[in-house]
Coordinates of C-alpha atoms and ligand atoms in Angstrom, one line a residue:
M1 CA 0.0 0.0 0.0
N2 CA 1.4 3.4 -0.9
W3 CA 1.5 6.4 1.4
V4 CA -1.4 8.2 -0.2
L5 CA -3.7 5.2 0.5
I6 CA -2.3 5.0 4.1
L7 CA -3.1 8.6 4.6
A8 CA -6.6 8.2 3.2
L9 CA -7.1 5.2 5.4
A10 CA -6.0 7.1 8.5
L11 CA -8.4 9.9 7.7
I12 CA -11.3 7.5 7.2
V13 CA -10.6 5.5 10.3
A14 CA -10.0 8.6 12.4
R15 CA -13.5 9.9 11.5
L16 CA -15.2 6.6 12.1
T17 CA -13.5 6.2 15.5
A18 CA -14.6 9.7 16.5
E19 CA -18.2 9.1 15.3
L20 CA -18.5 5.8 17.1
W21 CA -16.8 7.1 20.3
L22 CA -19.0 10.3 20.5
S23 CA -22.1 8.2 19.9
R24 CA -21.2 5.7 22.7
L25 CA -20.3 8.6 25.0
N26 CA -23.7 10.2 24.3
Q27 CA -25.6 6.9 24.7
R28 CA -24.0 6.2 28.0
H29 CA -24.7 9.7 29.2
V30 CA -28.3 9.6 28.2
R31 CA -28.9 6.3 29.9
E32 CA -27.3 7.4 33.1
C33 CA -28.8 10.9 33.3
A34 CA -32.3 10.2 32.2
T35 CA -33.4 7.4 34.5
R36 CA -35.3 10.3 36.1
V37 CA -36.2 13.6 34.5
P38 CA -33.2 15.9 34.5
D39 CA -33.6 18.8 37.0
D40 CA -33.5 21.5 34.3
L41 CA -36.4 19.8 32.4
K42 CA -38.6 19.1 35.4
E43 CA -41.2 21.7 34.2
V44 CA -41.0 20.5 30.6
L45 CA -41.2 16.7 30.6
D46 CA -43.2 14.2 32.5
P47 CA -41.4 10.9 33.3
A48 CA -43.2 9.0 30.5
T49 CA -42.3 11.5 27.8
C50 CA -38.8 11.7 29.1
A51 CA -38.4 7.9 28.9
K52 CA -39.8 7.9 25.4
A53 CA -37.4 10.7 24.4
V54 CA -34.5 8.5 25.8
D55 CA -35.7 5.5 23.8
Y56 CA -35.9 7.6 20.6
T57 CA -32.5 9.0 21.2
L58 CA -31.0 5.6 21.7
A59 CA -32.7 4.0 18.7
K60 CA -31.5 6.8 16.5
A61 CA -28.0 6.5 17.9
R62 CA -27.9 2.7 17.2
L63 CA -29.1 3.1 13.7
G64 CA -26.6 5.9 13.2
Q65 CA -23.7 3.7 14.3
I66 CA -24.7 0.9 11.9
H67 CA -25.0 3.5 9.2
D68 CA -21.6 5.0 9.9
L69 CA -20.0 1.5 9.8
W70 CA -21.8 0.7 6.5
S71 CA -21.0 3.9 4.7
T72 CA -17.3 3.7 5.8
G73 CA -17.2 0.1 4.5
V74 CA -18.7 1.3 1.1
L75 CA -16.2 4.2 1.0
L76 CA -13.2 1.8 1.7
L77 CA -14.4 -0.6 -1.0
V78 CA -14.8 2.2 -3.6
L79 CA -11.4 3.8 -2.9
F80 CA -9.3 0.7 -2.2
S81 CA -10.6 -2.0 -4.5
G82 CA -9.4 -0.3 -7.7
V83 CA -12.9 -0.2 -9.1
L84 CA -12.9 3.6 -9.6
P85 CA -10.0 3.8 -12.1
L86 CA -11.2 0.7 -13.8
A87 CA -14.7 1.9 -14.3
F88 CA -13.5 5.4 -15.2
G89 CA -11.2 4.0 -17.8
N90 CA -13.9 1.9 -19.3
W91 CA -16.4 4.8 -19.3
V92 CA -14.0 7.1 -21.1
G93 CA -13.1 4.3 -23.5
Q94 CA -16.8 4.0 -24.4
A95 CA -18.0 7.6 -24.2
G96 CA -14.9 9.3 -25.4
P97 CA -13.0 12.0 -23.5
S98 CA -15.3 15.0 -23.0
A99 CA -16.4 17.2 -20.1
W100 CA -20.0 15.9 -20.4
A101 CA -18.9 12.3 -20.1
D102 CA -16.5 13.0 -17.2
A103 CA -19.3 14.9 -15.4
A104 CA -21.7 12.1 -16.0
F105 CA -19.3 9.6 -14.5
L106 CA -19.0 11.6 -11.3
L107 CA -22.7 11.9 -11.0
L108 CA -23.1 8.1 -11.5
V109 CA -20.8 7.5 -8.6
V110 CA -22.9 9.9 -6.5
V111 CA -26.0 8.0 -7.5
A112 CA -24.4 4.6 -6.8
L113 CA -23.4 5.8 -3.3
S114 CA -26.9 7.1 -2.5
V115 CA -28.4 3.8 -3.7
A116 CA -26.1 2.1 -1.2
A117 CA -27.5 4.4 1.6
L118 CA -31.1 3.9 0.5
P119 CA -31.9 0.9 2.8
F120 CA -30.9 3.1 5.8
D121 CA -33.0 6.0 4.7
W122 CA -36.0 3.7 4.2
H123 CA -35.5 2.0 7.6
A124 CA -35.1 5.3 9.4
Q125 CA -38.4 6.6 7.9
F126 CA -40.6 3.6 7.9
R127 CA -39.3 1.7 10.9
L128 CA -37.7 4.1 13.4
E129 CA -39.8 7.2 12.8
E130 CA -42.9 5.1 12.4
R131 CA -42.3 3.4 15.8
F132 CA -42.2 6.7 17.6
G133 CA -45.2 8.0 15.8
F134 CA -43.5 10.6 13.7
N135 CA -43.8 9.1 10.2
T136 CA -46.6 10.3 8.0
T137 CA -44.9 9.7 4.7
T138 CA -46.4 7.2 2.3
Q139 CA -44.2 4.8 0.3
A140 CA -45.4 6.6 -2.9
T141 CA -44.3 10.0 -1.5
W142 CA -41.0 8.6 -0.3
W143 CA -40.1 7.1 -3.7
L144 CA -41.3 10.1 -5.6
D145 CA -39.1 12.3 -3.5
H146 CA -36.1 10.2 -4.4
V147 CA -37.0 10.3 -8.1
K148 CA -37.4 14.1 -8.0
G149 CA -34.1 14.5 -6.2
L150 CA -32.4 12.3 -8.8
A151 CA -34.0 14.3 -11.7
L152 CA -32.8 17.6 -10.1
L153 CA -29.3 16.2 -9.6
W154 CA -29.0 15.5 -13.4
L155 CA -31.0 18.6 -14.5
L156 CA -28.9 21.0 -12.4
G157 CA -25.8 19.1 -11.4
W158 CA -24.8 17.8 -14.8
P159 CA -24.6 21.1 -16.7
L160 CA -22.9 22.8 -13.8
L161 CA -20.3 20.1 -13.3
T162 CA -19.7 20.0 -17.1
L163 CA -19.2 23.8 -17.2
I164 CA -16.7 23.6 -14.4
L165 CA -14.7 20.9 -16.2
K166 CA -14.9 22.9 -19.4
L167 CA -13.4 25.8 -17.6
V168 CA -10.3 23.7 -17.1
E169 CA -9.9 23.3 -20.8
W170 CA -10.7 26.9 -21.6
I171 CA -8.7 28.7 -18.9
G172 CA -5.9 26.4 -17.8
P173 CA -4.2 26.6 -14.4
G174 CA -6.3 29.5 -13.1
W175 CA -9.5 27.5 -13.7
W176 CA -10.3 27.1 -10.0
L177 CA -11.0 30.8 -9.5
W178 CA -13.5 30.8 -12.3
A179 CA -15.0 27.6 -11.2
W180 CA -15.5 29.1 -7.8
L181 CA -17.2 32.2 -9.3
T182 CA -19.5 29.9 -11.4
M183 CA -20.4 27.9 -8.3
L184 CA -21.0 31.1 -6.3
A185 CA -23.3 32.5 -9.1
F186 CA -25.2 29.2 -9.1
Q187 CA -25.6 29.1 -5.3
V188 CA -26.9 32.7 -5.2
A189 CA -29.3 32.0 -8.1
M190 CA -30.5 28.9 -6.2
F191 CA -30.9 30.9 -3.0
F192 CA -33.2 33.3 -4.8
L193 CA -35.0 30.7 -6.8
A194 CA -35.2 27.7 -4.5
P195 CA -38.3 28.9 -2.6
V196 CA -40.2 29.6 -5.8
I197 CA -39.0 26.8 -8.0
L198 CA -37.4 23.9 -6.1
L199 CA -39.3 23.7 -2.8
P200 CA -42.8 23.7 -4.4
L201 CA -41.7 20.5 -6.1
F202 CA -41.7 18.8 -2.8
N203 CA -44.2 20.7 -0.6
K204 CA -47.3 22.9 -0.9
F205 CA -46.9 26.5 0.4
T206 CA -50.0 28.4 1.2
P207 CA -50.2 31.9 2.6
L208 CA -51.5 32.0 6.1
P209 CA -55.3 32.5 5.9
T210 CA -56.7 35.9 7.0
G211 CA -57.6 36.1 10.6
T212 CA -56.1 37.0 14.0
L213 CA -53.0 34.9 13.6
R214 CA -52.1 36.5 10.3
D215 CA -52.8 40.0 11.5
R216 CA -50.7 39.4 14.6
L217 CA -47.7 37.9 12.7
L218 CA -47.7 40.6 10.0
G219 CA -48.2 43.3 12.7
L220 CA -45.1 42.0 14.4
A221 CA -43.1 42.0 11.1
A222 CA -44.2 45.6 10.4
R223 CA -43.3 46.6 14.0
I224 CA -39.8 45.4 13.7
G225 CA -39.2 46.7 10.2
F226 CA -39.4 43.5 8.2
R227 CA -41.2 43.9 5.0
A228 CA -43.3 40.8 4.3
R229 CA -46.4 40.4 2.4
D230 CA -47.2 36.9 3.6
V231 CA -46.2 34.2 6.0
F232 CA -46.4 30.8 4.4
V233 CA -47.5 27.6 5.8
M234 CA -45.9 24.4 4.5
D235 CA -47.6 21.0 4.5
G236 CA -44.8 19.4 6.6
S237 CA -47.4 17.0 7.9
K238 CA -47.2 15.2 4.5
R239 CA -44.0 13.6 5.6
S240 CA -43.6 13.8 9.4
R241 CA -45.0 15.0 12.6
H242 CA -41.8 16.8 13.4
S243 CA -42.3 20.6 13.4
N244 CA -40.1 23.5 12.4
A245 CA -40.0 27.0 11.0
F246 CA -37.5 28.4 8.6
F247 CA -36.4 31.3 6.6
T248 CA -35.5 31.0 2.9
G249 CA -34.6 33.1 -0.1
L250 CA -33.2 36.5 -0.6
G251 CA -34.5 39.8 -1.8
R252 CA -38.1 39.8 -2.9
F253 CA -38.2 36.0 -2.9
R254 CA -37.5 35.8 0.8
R255 CA -40.2 34.1 2.8
I256 CA -40.9 32.9 6.3
V257 CA -42.3 29.4 6.4
L258 CA -44.1 27.7 9.3
F259 CA -44.7 24.0 9.2
D260 CA -48.4 23.2 9.5
T261 CA -47.4 20.9 12.3
L262 CA -45.9 23.9 14.2
A263 CA -49.1 25.9 13.7
Q264 CA -51.1 23.1 15.2
Q265 CA -48.8 22.7 18.2
L266 CA -48.2 26.3 19.2
A267 CA -50.5 29.1 20.6
E268 CA -50.6 32.4 18.7
S269 CA -48.3 34.2 21.1
E270 CA -45.8 31.3 20.7
L271 CA -45.9 31.4 16.9
E272 CA -45.4 35.1 17.1
A273 CA -42.2 34.5 19.2
V274 CA -41.0 31.9 16.7
L275 CA -41.6 34.3 13.8
A276 CA -39.6 37.0 15.7
H277 CA -36.8 34.6 16.2
E278 CA -36.7 33.8 12.4
I279 CA -36.8 37.5 11.5
G280 CA -34.0 37.9 14.0
H281 CA -31.9 35.6 11.8
F282 CA -32.6 37.9 8.9
K283 CA -32.1 41.2 10.7
L284 CA -28.9 40.1 12.3
K285 CA -27.6 39.0 8.8
H286 CA -27.0 35.4 9.9
V287 CA -28.1 34.1 6.5
L288 CA -25.5 36.3 4.7
K289 CA -22.8 35.4 7.2
M290 CA -23.4 31.7 6.7
L291 CA -23.5 32.2 2.9
G292 CA -20.2 34.1 3.1
L293 CA -18.6 31.4 5.2
S294 CA -19.7 28.6 2.8
A295 CA -18.4 30.7 -0.1
F296 CA -15.0 30.9 1.6
G297 CA -15.0 27.2 2.2
A298 CA -15.7 26.5 -1.5
L299 CA -12.9 28.8 -2.5
V300 CA -10.4 26.9 -0.4
G301 CA -11.9 23.6 -1.7
F302 CA -11.5 24.6 -5.3
Y303 CA -8.0 25.8 -4.7
L304 CA -7.1 22.5 -3.1
V305 CA -8.6 20.4 -5.9
A306 CA -6.7 22.4 -8.5
W307 CA -3.5 21.9 -6.5
L308 CA -4.1 18.2 -6.0
A309 CA -4.9 17.8 -9.7
R310 CA -1.3 19.0 -10.5
Q311 CA 0.2 16.4 -8.1
A312 CA 0.5 13.2 -10.1
W313 CA 1.1 11.2 -6.9
F314 CA -2.4 11.9 -5.6
G315 CA -4.4 10.3 -8.4
Q316 CA -1.8 7.7 -9.0
G317 CA -2.0 6.7 -5.4
F318 CA -5.6 5.6 -6.0
G319 CA -4.7 3.8 -9.3
F320 CA -5.4 6.5 -11.9
H321 CA -2.5 6.3 -14.3
T322 CA -3.1 9.7 -15.9
P323 CA -5.0 11.7 -13.3
N324 CA -7.0 14.7 -14.5
V325 CA -9.2 17.3 -12.9
A326 CA -12.3 15.0 -13.1
S327 CA -10.7 12.1 -11.2
T328 CA -9.3 14.6 -8.7
V329 CA -12.7 16.1 -8.1
L330 CA -14.1 12.6 -7.6
L331 CA -11.4 11.6 -5.1
A332 CA -11.6 14.9 -3.3
G333 CA -15.3 14.6 -3.1
L334 CA -15.1 11.1 -1.6
L335 CA -12.5 12.1 0.9
G336 CA -13.7 15.7 1.6
G337 CA -16.0 14.6 4.4
T338 CA -13.2 13.0 6.4
V339 CA -11.6 16.5 6.7
S340 CA -14.7 18.7 6.9
F341 CA -16.0 16.4 9.7
W342 CA -13.4 18.0 12.1
L343 CA -14.6 21.5 11.2
S344 CA -18.2 20.8 12.2
P345 CA -17.8 21.7 15.9
I346 CA -16.5 25.1 14.8
L347 CA -19.4 25.7 12.4
N348 CA -21.9 24.4 14.9
H349 CA -20.5 26.7 17.6
R350 CA -21.1 29.6 15.2
S351 CA -24.6 28.4 14.4
R352 CA -25.4 28.1 18.2
R353 CA -24.2 31.6 18.7
H354 CA -26.6 32.8 16.0
E355 CA -29.5 31.0 17.7
F356 CA -28.7 32.7 21.0
E357 CA -28.7 36.1 19.2
A358 CA -31.9 35.4 17.4
D359 CA -33.5 34.4 20.7
R360 CA -32.4 37.6 22.3
F361 CA -33.7 39.6 19.3
A362 CA -37.1 37.8 19.6
A363 CA -37.4 38.5 23.4
Q364 CA -36.6 42.2 22.9
A365 CA -38.9 42.5 19.9
I366 CA -41.8 41.1 21.8
G367 CA -40.9 42.7 25.1
E368 CA -40.8 39.4 27.1
A369 CA -39.3 35.9 26.9
G370 CA -42.2 33.9 28.2
A371 CA -43.8 33.1 24.8
L372 CA -40.5 32.0 23.3
I373 CA -39.7 29.8 26.2
G374 CA -43.2 28.3 26.0
A375 CA -42.6 27.6 22.2
L376 CA -39.2 26.1 22.7
R377 CA -40.5 23.8 25.5
K378 CA -43.4 22.5 23.4
L379 CA -41.0 21.9 20.4
N380 CA -38.6 20.0 22.7
R381 CA -41.4 17.8 24.0
E382 CA -43.2 17.2 20.7
N383 CA -40.0 16.3 18.9
L384 CA -38.7 14.1 21.7
S385 CA -35.4 15.9 21.8
N386 CA -32.6 14.2 23.7
P387 CA -33.2 15.2 27.3
A388 CA -29.5 14.7 28.3
P389 CA -27.0 15.0 25.5
H390 CA -23.3 14.6 26.5
P391 CA -21.7 18.1 26.5
L392 CA -19.0 17.0 24.1
Y393 CA -21.6 15.4 21.8
S394 CA -23.7 18.5 21.6
A395 CA -20.7 20.7 21.2
F396 CA -19.7 18.7 18.2
Y397 CA -23.0 18.1 16.5
Y398 CA -25.7 20.5 17.7
S399 CA -26.5 23.4 15.4
H400 CA -28.9 24.6 18.1
P401 CA -28.2 25.1 21.8
T402 CA -30.1 22.7 24.1
L403 CA -33.4 23.9 25.7
P404 CA -31.9 24.5 29.2
E405 CA -29.0 26.5 27.6
R406 CA -31.5 28.7 25.7
E407 CA -33.8 29.2 28.7
R408 CA -30.8 30.2 30.9
A409 CA -29.7 32.7 28.3
L410 CA -33.2 34.1 28.0
Q411 CA -33.7 34.3 31.7
T412 CA -30.5 36.3 32.3
L413 CA -31.9 38.8 29.7
G414 CA -35.2 39.3 31.5
A415 CA -38.0 41.3 29.8
K416 CA -36.8 44.3 27.9
P417 CA -38.7 46.8 25.7
P418 CA -38.5 46.2 21.9
A419 CA -35.3 47.3 20.2
G420 CA -35.5 50.4 18.0
Ligands
ZN501 ZN1 -33.0 29.8 14.7

């Protein structure tokens, strides 16, 4: 085995070890800490709900461990068996060398890997989620979702990837900068268009019907200087009983979306608090900041791929006799997760800070924190959130602070008059 393969193996094993270790740590912590309702959740969970949340957490963790083992096995097989250079060579032999053919090969690998993960997705939805009463997806919807996702991958991904590989031919060594700009333009276009073109392919969005709730929410938006014509309700109940609210799009396509499940679970004052939190993300420019960060990450990524493509040892280490940009993109894509995994605690830390800031914004906009705390408690209960995550596990994986952390932050704030 050459040193490139040894390095790749080390990266893959290091990530798997960390995943399994964190999961074990978390499972043990949940079992120990949640034999009775944790003190900081006494007012939120009754013992039966707490026990159910523990079961749900453990069931998800066990499935997650099997999934991690399986996907690592698949990755090792793909990278170490020599199947990639062999298949790529055959493909180019048949289809001829062209950016279209190279891009198609890369997408076929993506499709093959997602097919390998399909049984886990299916089990998670129709066994695990079903067992805990969350699943509302029908088999037809589930399969149709996958077909639509596949169609979008080819419709959008194929031309984009081809264009990027074409840039290599057209521009030469500086291609990565142009590829990055192309990617950026695509991402920004998607950010504008996704809420009006892509999301409606999967869900129905209806403006909130006229009535006290709509008046109240739009009144809040106007009061804190957020121009919105409508708040949309999404039929999240088509797939799951889990509830959520989110913010999407930019400019005049931006919209605030509440899951119908959320609208059923929360009182009007609580929905108002959730809306204020979402507007907070917008007003505090969290969306732009995250977009900027991911653009920077992509720039580094493209530079690294261009650099690796010039190093013959990299592709040859995996059996590609004449490595090119396409094979480098493929290898970097397969291995990228083993490196980015270690960045997730940093990104999640940032995301949690944004959540605290949006909570504070909401409490100040409404003038008190009670409604937001009420909403967060209900969401925690309804979604069977892990009542006792291990601190290291939540620091690594959680994009949102835990309920007790959010409550503590809101309580130190107290009730303050609306900002501005
Ligand atoms: Zn948030």
